[in-house]
Amino acid sequence: MDFELSSEQRLLQDTVRSFARAELLPVAAEIDEKGEFPHAQVARLGELGLMGIAMPTEWGGSGMDAVSYALAMEEVSAGCASCGVIMSVNNSLVCDPILKFGTQAQKQRYLPALASGKQLGCFALSEPGTGSDAAAQKTTAIRQGDEWVLNGSKNFITNGREADVCLVLAMGDRTKGVKGINAYLVPTQSPGFSVAKNEKKLGIKGSSTSQIALDDVRLPADSLLGEEGQGFKIAMATLDGGRIGIASQALGIARQAMEEARTYALERQAFGGPIADLQAIQFMFADMATEVDAARLLIWRAAALKDRGQRYATAAAMAKLFASETANRVTNKALQVFGGYGYCKDYPAERHLRDARITEIYEGTSEIQRLVVARSMLSGG
Ligand code: CAA
């Protein structure tokens, strides 16, 4: 087994780390404080080829692999967790399914702009009453002549307000259950498509999380992504890749929190020396470092399986489950190292804790990841 990154992957890692330290980390607190979408930073992600990192170069991407995507996501998220999720959704939840399930015309229309970061995508599966039970879609898609007509409401849509194109899941034929769900590529300028509200959140405040209303949105027949009835499978397969991205986001947040706590522990004096000399603090670092490393290995395994064209749904669920829970434990411990200062906004520890929390919820809660892993394990998969 080879744990070494290729020279290309190491170069990417170094480049994105330098970029994140120079251009994201210094503004992350301000992005959080203002709660505004980081347009300038997202434009830079596009310039650096990070908005379509695993898309082929012929489609405007960087032509790299899933491991590279995970590496870049870790670095960007260590700099700014909001930028991390904006990048992850565009890469995993929009570009990936268009590449995998799109027609040549759909790829031509959408991929070059999305993968180069000139446009932004969002993914609309969740609804006000439909979260973990994703198959219970209430949004409807009715065929009228040459058109599809979409009606419904979508909830918690990352990039919802800024996106140019939205991948929408909708129920085309309720009598067929999950096999009645379709996927559509919807330009957000379509009449009837509107952003109802942005949520006020605990963390990742720079990314928009929006409610979207679909009110008689009329789409040409060729807006269907994949086959009729394939929508649920497209959504699930898409989320398998997305979970690698969110796991990497969680890892980046955890690593950054741990590194900042390390710097503090080596400087802060108590009981006659730096608190890093105290075994109580040392044990916290031992646990944090071990969990961060274990999360990274699970992520790399899932990404490597994807790159080899092997089944990776369970590996991605394990990586997302462990990395997100690690991020919550690590950011909590890191804050503890700072003591009272960690609870105050003068230090970023409290932001890391707030940013980490969502990684256990979106793109499948920890409970859903456990369900995916358990089903696979118990069925011998
Ligand atoms: N790949 C391909 N197909 C899959 C699949 C996968 N990973 N998982 C399931 N399917 C297929 C099944 O094979 C089955 O098809 P067949 O009948 O032909 O075999 C079909 O889909 C139905 O599967 P299930 O019976 O397993 O479906 P279920 O109703 O029990 O649901 C679930 C499974 C795992 C609970 C699923 O609903 C789920 O993942 N829920 C969580 C939803 C989620 O992650 N939401 C996140 C929203 S997006 C977001 O957060 C983005 C953002 O903005 C950041």
Coordinates of C-alpha atoms in Angstrom, one line a residue, residues 13-364:
Q13 CA -1.4 20.7 -2.0
D14 CA 1.5 23.2 -1.6
T15 CA 0.0 25.7 -4.0
V16 CA -3.5 25.6 -2.5
R17 CA -2.0 25.8 1.1
S18 CA 0.0 28.9 0.2
F19 CA -3.0 30.5 -1.5
A20 CA -5.3 29.7 1.5
R21 CA -2.8 31.1 4.0
A22 CA -2.2 34.2 2.0
E23 CA -5.7 35.0 0.7
L24 CA -8.3 33.1 2.7
L25 CA -7.1 32.8 6.3
P26 CA -6.6 36.6 6.8
V27 CA -10.2 37.4 5.7
A28 CA -12.0 34.3 7.2
A29 CA -13.1 36.1 10.4
E30 CA -14.4 39.1 8.4
I31 CA -16.3 36.8 6.0
D32 CA -17.9 35.2 9.1
E33 CA -18.6 38.4 10.8
K34 CA -20.3 40.1 7.8
G35 CA -22.0 36.9 6.7
E36 CA -21.6 38.0 3.1
F37 CA -20.8 35.7 0.1
P38 CA -17.0 35.9 -0.5
H39 CA -17.3 36.9 -4.2
A40 CA -13.6 37.9 -4.6
Q41 CA -12.3 34.8 -2.9
V42 CA -14.6 32.5 -5.0
A43 CA -13.3 34.3 -8.1
R44 CA -9.8 33.4 -7.1
L45 CA -10.8 29.8 -6.6
G46 CA -12.0 29.9 -10.2
E47 CA -8.8 31.5 -11.4
L48 CA -6.8 28.8 -9.7
G49 CA -8.8 26.0 -11.3
L50 CA -10.4 24.9 -8.1
M51 CA -14.0 25.2 -9.0
G52 CA -13.9 22.2 -11.4
I53 CA -10.8 20.5 -10.2
A54 CA -11.6 17.0 -11.4
M55 CA -13.3 18.1 -14.6
P56 CA -11.5 17.2 -17.8
T57 CA -9.6 20.2 -19.3
E58 CA -11.7 19.9 -22.5
W59 CA -14.6 21.0 -20.3
G60 CA -12.8 23.9 -18.6
G61 CA -11.7 21.9 -15.6
S62 CA -8.2 21.2 -14.2
G63 CA -8.3 17.5 -15.2
M64 CA -7.1 16.3 -11.8
D65 CA -8.3 13.3 -9.7
A66 CA -10.5 12.9 -6.7
V67 CA -7.6 12.7 -4.3
S68 CA -6.4 16.1 -5.6
Y69 CA -9.9 17.4 -5.1
A70 CA -9.8 16.2 -1.4
L71 CA -6.4 17.7 -0.9
A72 CA -7.6 21.1 -2.3
M73 CA -10.8 21.0 -0.2
E74 CA -8.8 20.4 3.0
E75 CA -6.5 23.4 2.3
V76 CA -9.3 25.8 1.2
S77 CA -11.5 24.8 4.2
A78 CA -8.5 25.3 6.6
G79 CA -8.4 28.9 5.3
C80 CA -12.1 29.6 5.0
A81 CA -14.8 27.0 5.7
S82 CA -17.5 29.0 3.8
C83 CA -15.3 29.0 0.7
G84 CA -14.9 25.3 1.2
V85 CA -18.5 24.4 0.9
I86 CA -19.1 26.8 -2.0
M87 CA -16.3 25.0 -3.9
S88 CA -17.5 21.6 -2.8
V89 CA -21.0 22.1 -4.0
N90 CA -19.9 23.4 -7.4
N91 CA -17.4 20.6 -7.9
S92 CA -19.2 17.6 -6.5
L93 CA -22.9 18.3 -6.7
V94 CA -23.1 20.1 -10.0
C95 CA -20.1 19.6 -12.3
D96 CA -19.7 15.9 -11.4
P97 CA -23.3 14.8 -12.2
I98 CA -23.3 16.9 -15.5
L99 CA -20.1 15.2 -16.5
K100 CA -21.4 11.7 -15.5
F101 CA -25.0 11.9 -16.7
G102 CA -25.3 14.9 -19.0
T103 CA -25.7 14.8 -22.8
Q104 CA -23.0 16.3 -25.0
A105 CA -25.2 19.4 -25.4
Q106 CA -25.7 19.8 -21.7
K107 CA -22.0 19.5 -21.0
Q108 CA -21.2 22.0 -23.7
R109 CA -23.8 24.4 -22.3
Y110 CA -22.9 24.2 -18.6
L111 CA -19.5 22.7 -17.9
P112 CA -17.0 25.2 -19.3
A113 CA -18.5 28.1 -17.4
L114 CA -19.1 26.1 -14.1
A115 CA -15.8 24.3 -14.1
S116 CA -13.8 27.4 -14.7
G117 CA -15.7 29.3 -12.0
K118 CA -17.2 31.8 -14.4
Q119 CA -20.6 30.5 -13.2
L120 CA -21.7 28.9 -10.0
G121 CA -24.0 25.9 -9.5
C122 CA -26.3 24.7 -6.7
F123 CA -28.0 21.4 -5.9
A124 CA -31.7 21.3 -4.9
L125 CA -32.7 18.0 -3.3
S126 CA -33.9 19.0 0.2
E127 CA -37.3 20.5 0.8
P128 CA -38.9 22.1 3.8
G129 CA -40.4 18.7 4.7
T130 CA -37.9 16.4 3.0
G131 CA -34.4 16.1 4.4
S132 CA -33.0 12.7 5.4
D133 CA -35.9 10.9 3.6
A134 CA -34.8 12.3 0.3
A135 CA -37.1 10.0 -1.7
A136 CA -40.2 11.8 -0.3
Q137 CA -40.0 14.6 -2.9
K138 CA -43.0 17.0 -2.9
T139 CA -41.8 19.1 -5.8
T140 CA -43.5 18.1 -8.9
A141 CA -42.5 17.9 -12.6
I142 CA -45.3 17.6 -15.0
R143 CA -44.8 17.1 -18.7
Q144 CA -46.8 19.5 -20.9
G145 CA -46.1 19.0 -24.6
D146 CA -42.4 19.7 -25.2
E147 CA -42.0 21.2 -21.8
W148 CA -41.6 20.2 -18.1
V149 CA -43.4 22.3 -15.6
L150 CA -41.8 22.4 -12.1
N151 CA -43.6 23.5 -8.9
G152 CA -42.4 23.2 -5.3
S153 CA -40.1 24.6 -2.7
K154 CA -36.5 23.7 -2.0
N155 CA -34.7 24.2 1.3
F156 CA -31.2 24.7 2.7
I157 CA -29.7 25.2 -0.8
T158 CA -26.0 26.1 -0.6
N159 CA -25.1 28.7 -3.2
G160 CA -28.8 29.2 -3.8
R161 CA -28.7 32.9 -4.1
E162 CA -25.6 33.2 -6.3
A163 CA -26.0 30.2 -8.5
D164 CA -26.5 30.5 -12.3
V165 CA -27.7 26.9 -12.6
C166 CA -29.5 24.6 -10.2
L167 CA -29.7 20.9 -10.4
V168 CA -33.3 20.2 -9.2
L169 CA -34.8 16.9 -8.1
A170 CA -38.5 16.6 -8.6
M171 CA -41.2 14.0 -8.6
G172 CA -42.4 13.2 -12.1
D173 CA -44.6 10.2 -11.4
R174 CA -45.5 9.6 -7.8
T175 CA -47.0 6.1 -8.5
K176 CA -43.4 4.9 -9.3
G177 CA -42.0 5.9 -5.9
V178 CA -38.2 6.7 -6.0
K179 CA -38.3 5.6 -9.7
G180 CA -40.6 8.5 -10.4
I181 CA -38.0 11.1 -9.5
N182 CA -36.3 13.1 -12.2
A183 CA -33.3 15.4 -12.3
Y184 CA -33.3 18.8 -14.2
L185 CA -30.7 21.4 -15.0
V186 CA -32.5 24.7 -14.4
P187 CA -31.0 28.1 -15.2
T188 CA -31.8 30.2 -12.2
Q189 CA -32.9 33.1 -14.5
S190 CA -35.9 30.9 -15.6
P191 CA -39.2 32.7 -15.0
G192 CA -40.8 31.2 -11.8
F193 CA -37.5 30.4 -10.2
S194 CA -36.9 32.6 -7.2
V195 CA -34.9 32.7 -4.0
A196 CA -37.4 33.1 -1.1
K197 CA -35.0 33.7 1.8
N198 CA -31.5 33.1 3.1
E199 CA -31.2 31.3 6.4
K200 CA -29.4 32.9 9.4
K201 CA -27.0 30.3 10.6
L202 CA -24.6 29.3 13.4
G203 CA -21.6 28.9 11.1
I204 CA -20.3 28.9 7.5
K205 CA -21.9 32.3 7.4
G206 CA -20.2 33.4 4.2
S207 CA -22.0 30.8 2.1
S208 CA -25.7 31.3 1.3
T209 CA -28.2 28.7 2.5
S210 CA -31.4 29.6 0.7
Q211 CA -35.0 28.6 0.3
I212 CA -35.9 28.4 -3.4
A213 CA -39.4 28.6 -4.8
L214 CA -40.3 26.9 -8.1
D215 CA -43.5 28.4 -9.4
D216 CA -44.6 27.1 -12.8
V217 CA -41.0 26.9 -14.0
R218 CA -41.2 25.9 -17.6
L219 CA -38.3 24.0 -19.0
P220 CA -37.5 22.6 -22.4
A221 CA -37.5 18.8 -22.7
D222 CA -33.8 18.7 -22.9
S223 CA -33.4 20.1 -19.4
L224 CA -33.8 16.6 -18.0
L225 CA -30.5 15.2 -16.7
G226 CA -30.2 11.5 -17.4
E227 CA -33.2 9.4 -18.0
E228 CA -36.7 9.8 -16.7
G229 CA -37.0 8.1 -13.3
Q230 CA -33.2 8.1 -12.8
G231 CA -33.2 11.2 -10.6
F232 CA -32.9 9.5 -7.2
K233 CA -30.0 7.4 -8.3
I234 CA -28.3 10.5 -9.8
A235 CA -28.8 12.3 -6.5
M236 CA -27.5 9.4 -4.4
A237 CA -24.5 8.8 -6.7
T238 CA -23.8 12.6 -6.7
L239 CA -23.9 12.7 -2.9
D240 CA -21.4 9.8 -2.7
G241 CA -18.8 12.2 -4.2
G242 CA -20.1 15.2 -2.3
R243 CA -19.5 13.3 1.0
I244 CA -15.7 13.2 0.1
G245 CA -15.8 16.9 -0.3
I246 CA -17.6 17.6 3.0
A247 CA -15.4 15.1 4.8
S248 CA -12.4 17.1 3.5
Q249 CA -14.0 20.4 4.5
A250 CA -14.4 19.0 8.1
L251 CA -10.8 17.8 8.0
G252 CA -9.5 21.2 7.0
I253 CA -11.5 22.9 9.8
A254 CA -10.2 20.4 12.4
R255 CA -6.6 20.7 11.3
Q256 CA -6.7 24.5 11.4
A257 CA -8.3 24.5 14.9
M258 CA -5.7 22.1 16.1
E259 CA -2.7 24.0 14.6
E260 CA -3.9 27.3 16.2
A261 CA -4.3 25.5 19.5
R262 CA -0.8 24.2 19.2
T263 CA 0.7 27.6 18.7
Y264 CA -1.3 28.9 21.7
A265 CA -0.3 26.0 23.9
L266 CA 3.4 26.5 23.2
E267 CA 3.1 30.2 24.1
R268 CA 0.6 30.4 27.0
Q269 CA 2.3 30.2 30.4
A270 CA 0.8 28.5 33.4
F271 CA 2.2 26.6 36.4
G272 CA 5.7 27.8 35.6
G273 CA 5.9 27.0 31.8
P274 CA 4.0 26.7 28.6
I275 CA 0.8 24.8 29.0
A276 CA 2.0 22.4 26.2
D277 CA 4.3 20.9 29.0
L278 CA 1.2 19.8 30.9
Q279 CA 0.1 16.2 30.4
A280 CA -3.6 17.2 30.5
I281 CA -2.9 19.4 27.4
Q282 CA -0.6 16.9 25.7
F283 CA -3.2 14.1 25.9
M284 CA -5.7 16.5 24.1
F285 CA -3.1 17.0 21.3
A286 CA -2.5 13.2 21.1
D287 CA -6.2 12.6 20.6
M288 CA -6.7 15.5 18.1
A289 CA -3.7 14.5 16.0
T290 CA -4.7 10.8 15.9
E291 CA -8.2 11.6 14.8
V292 CA -7.2 14.1 12.2
D293 CA -4.8 11.6 10.7
A294 CA -7.4 8.8 10.8
A295 CA -10.0 11.1 9.1
R296 CA -7.5 12.0 6.4
L297 CA -6.7 8.3 5.7
L298 CA -10.4 7.5 5.4
I299 CA -10.9 10.4 3.0
W300 CA -7.9 9.4 0.8
R301 CA -9.1 5.8 0.6
A302 CA -12.6 6.9 -0.5
A303 CA -11.1 9.3 -3.1
A304 CA -8.6 6.7 -4.3
L305 CA -11.4 4.1 -4.8
K306 CA -13.4 6.8 -6.8
D307 CA -10.3 7.4 -8.9
R308 CA -9.9 3.7 -9.6
G309 CA -13.5 3.4 -10.7
Q310 CA -14.4 1.1 -7.8
R311 CA -17.4 1.3 -5.5
Y312 CA -16.8 4.0 -2.9
A313 CA -20.3 4.9 -1.5
T314 CA -19.6 3.1 1.8
A315 CA -16.0 4.4 2.1
A316 CA -17.3 7.9 1.4
A317 CA -20.0 7.6 4.1
M318 CA -17.4 6.3 6.6
A319 CA -15.1 9.2 5.7
K320 CA -17.8 11.8 6.1
L321 CA -19.1 10.3 9.3
F322 CA -15.7 10.1 10.9
A323 CA -14.3 13.3 9.6
S324 CA -17.3 15.4 10.6
E325 CA -17.5 13.9 14.1
T326 CA -13.7 14.4 14.4
A327 CA -14.1 18.0 13.4
N328 CA -16.7 18.6 16.1
R329 CA -14.5 16.8 18.8
V330 CA -11.3 18.5 17.7
T331 CA -12.7 22.0 17.4
N332 CA -14.2 21.6 20.9
K333 CA -10.9 20.4 22.4
A334 CA -9.0 23.1 20.6
L335 CA -11.3 25.7 22.1
Q336 CA -10.7 24.1 25.5
V337 CA -7.0 24.6 25.1
F338 CA -7.6 28.4 24.7
G339 CA -9.7 28.4 27.9
G340 CA -11.8 31.5 28.3
Y341 CA -10.1 33.1 25.3
G342 CA -11.4 30.3 23.1
Y343 CA -15.0 31.3 23.9
C344 CA -14.3 34.9 22.8
K345 CA -14.2 36.2 19.2
D346 CA -10.7 37.6 19.6
Y347 CA -9.5 34.1 18.6
P348 CA -10.9 31.9 15.8
A349 CA -11.5 28.8 18.0
E350 CA -15.2 29.6 18.4
R351 CA -15.7 30.1 14.7
H352 CA -14.1 26.7 13.9
L353 CA -16.5 25.1 16.4
R354 CA -19.5 26.8 14.8
D355 CA -18.2 26.0 11.2
A356 CA -17.6 22.3 12.1
R357 CA -21.2 21.7 13.4
I358 CA -22.8 21.7 10.0
T359 CA -20.5 19.0 8.6
E360 CA -22.4 16.5 10.7
I361 CA -25.7 17.6 9.1
Y362 CA -25.5 18.5 5.4
E363 CA -25.0 16.1 2.5
G364 CA -26.4 13.4 4.8

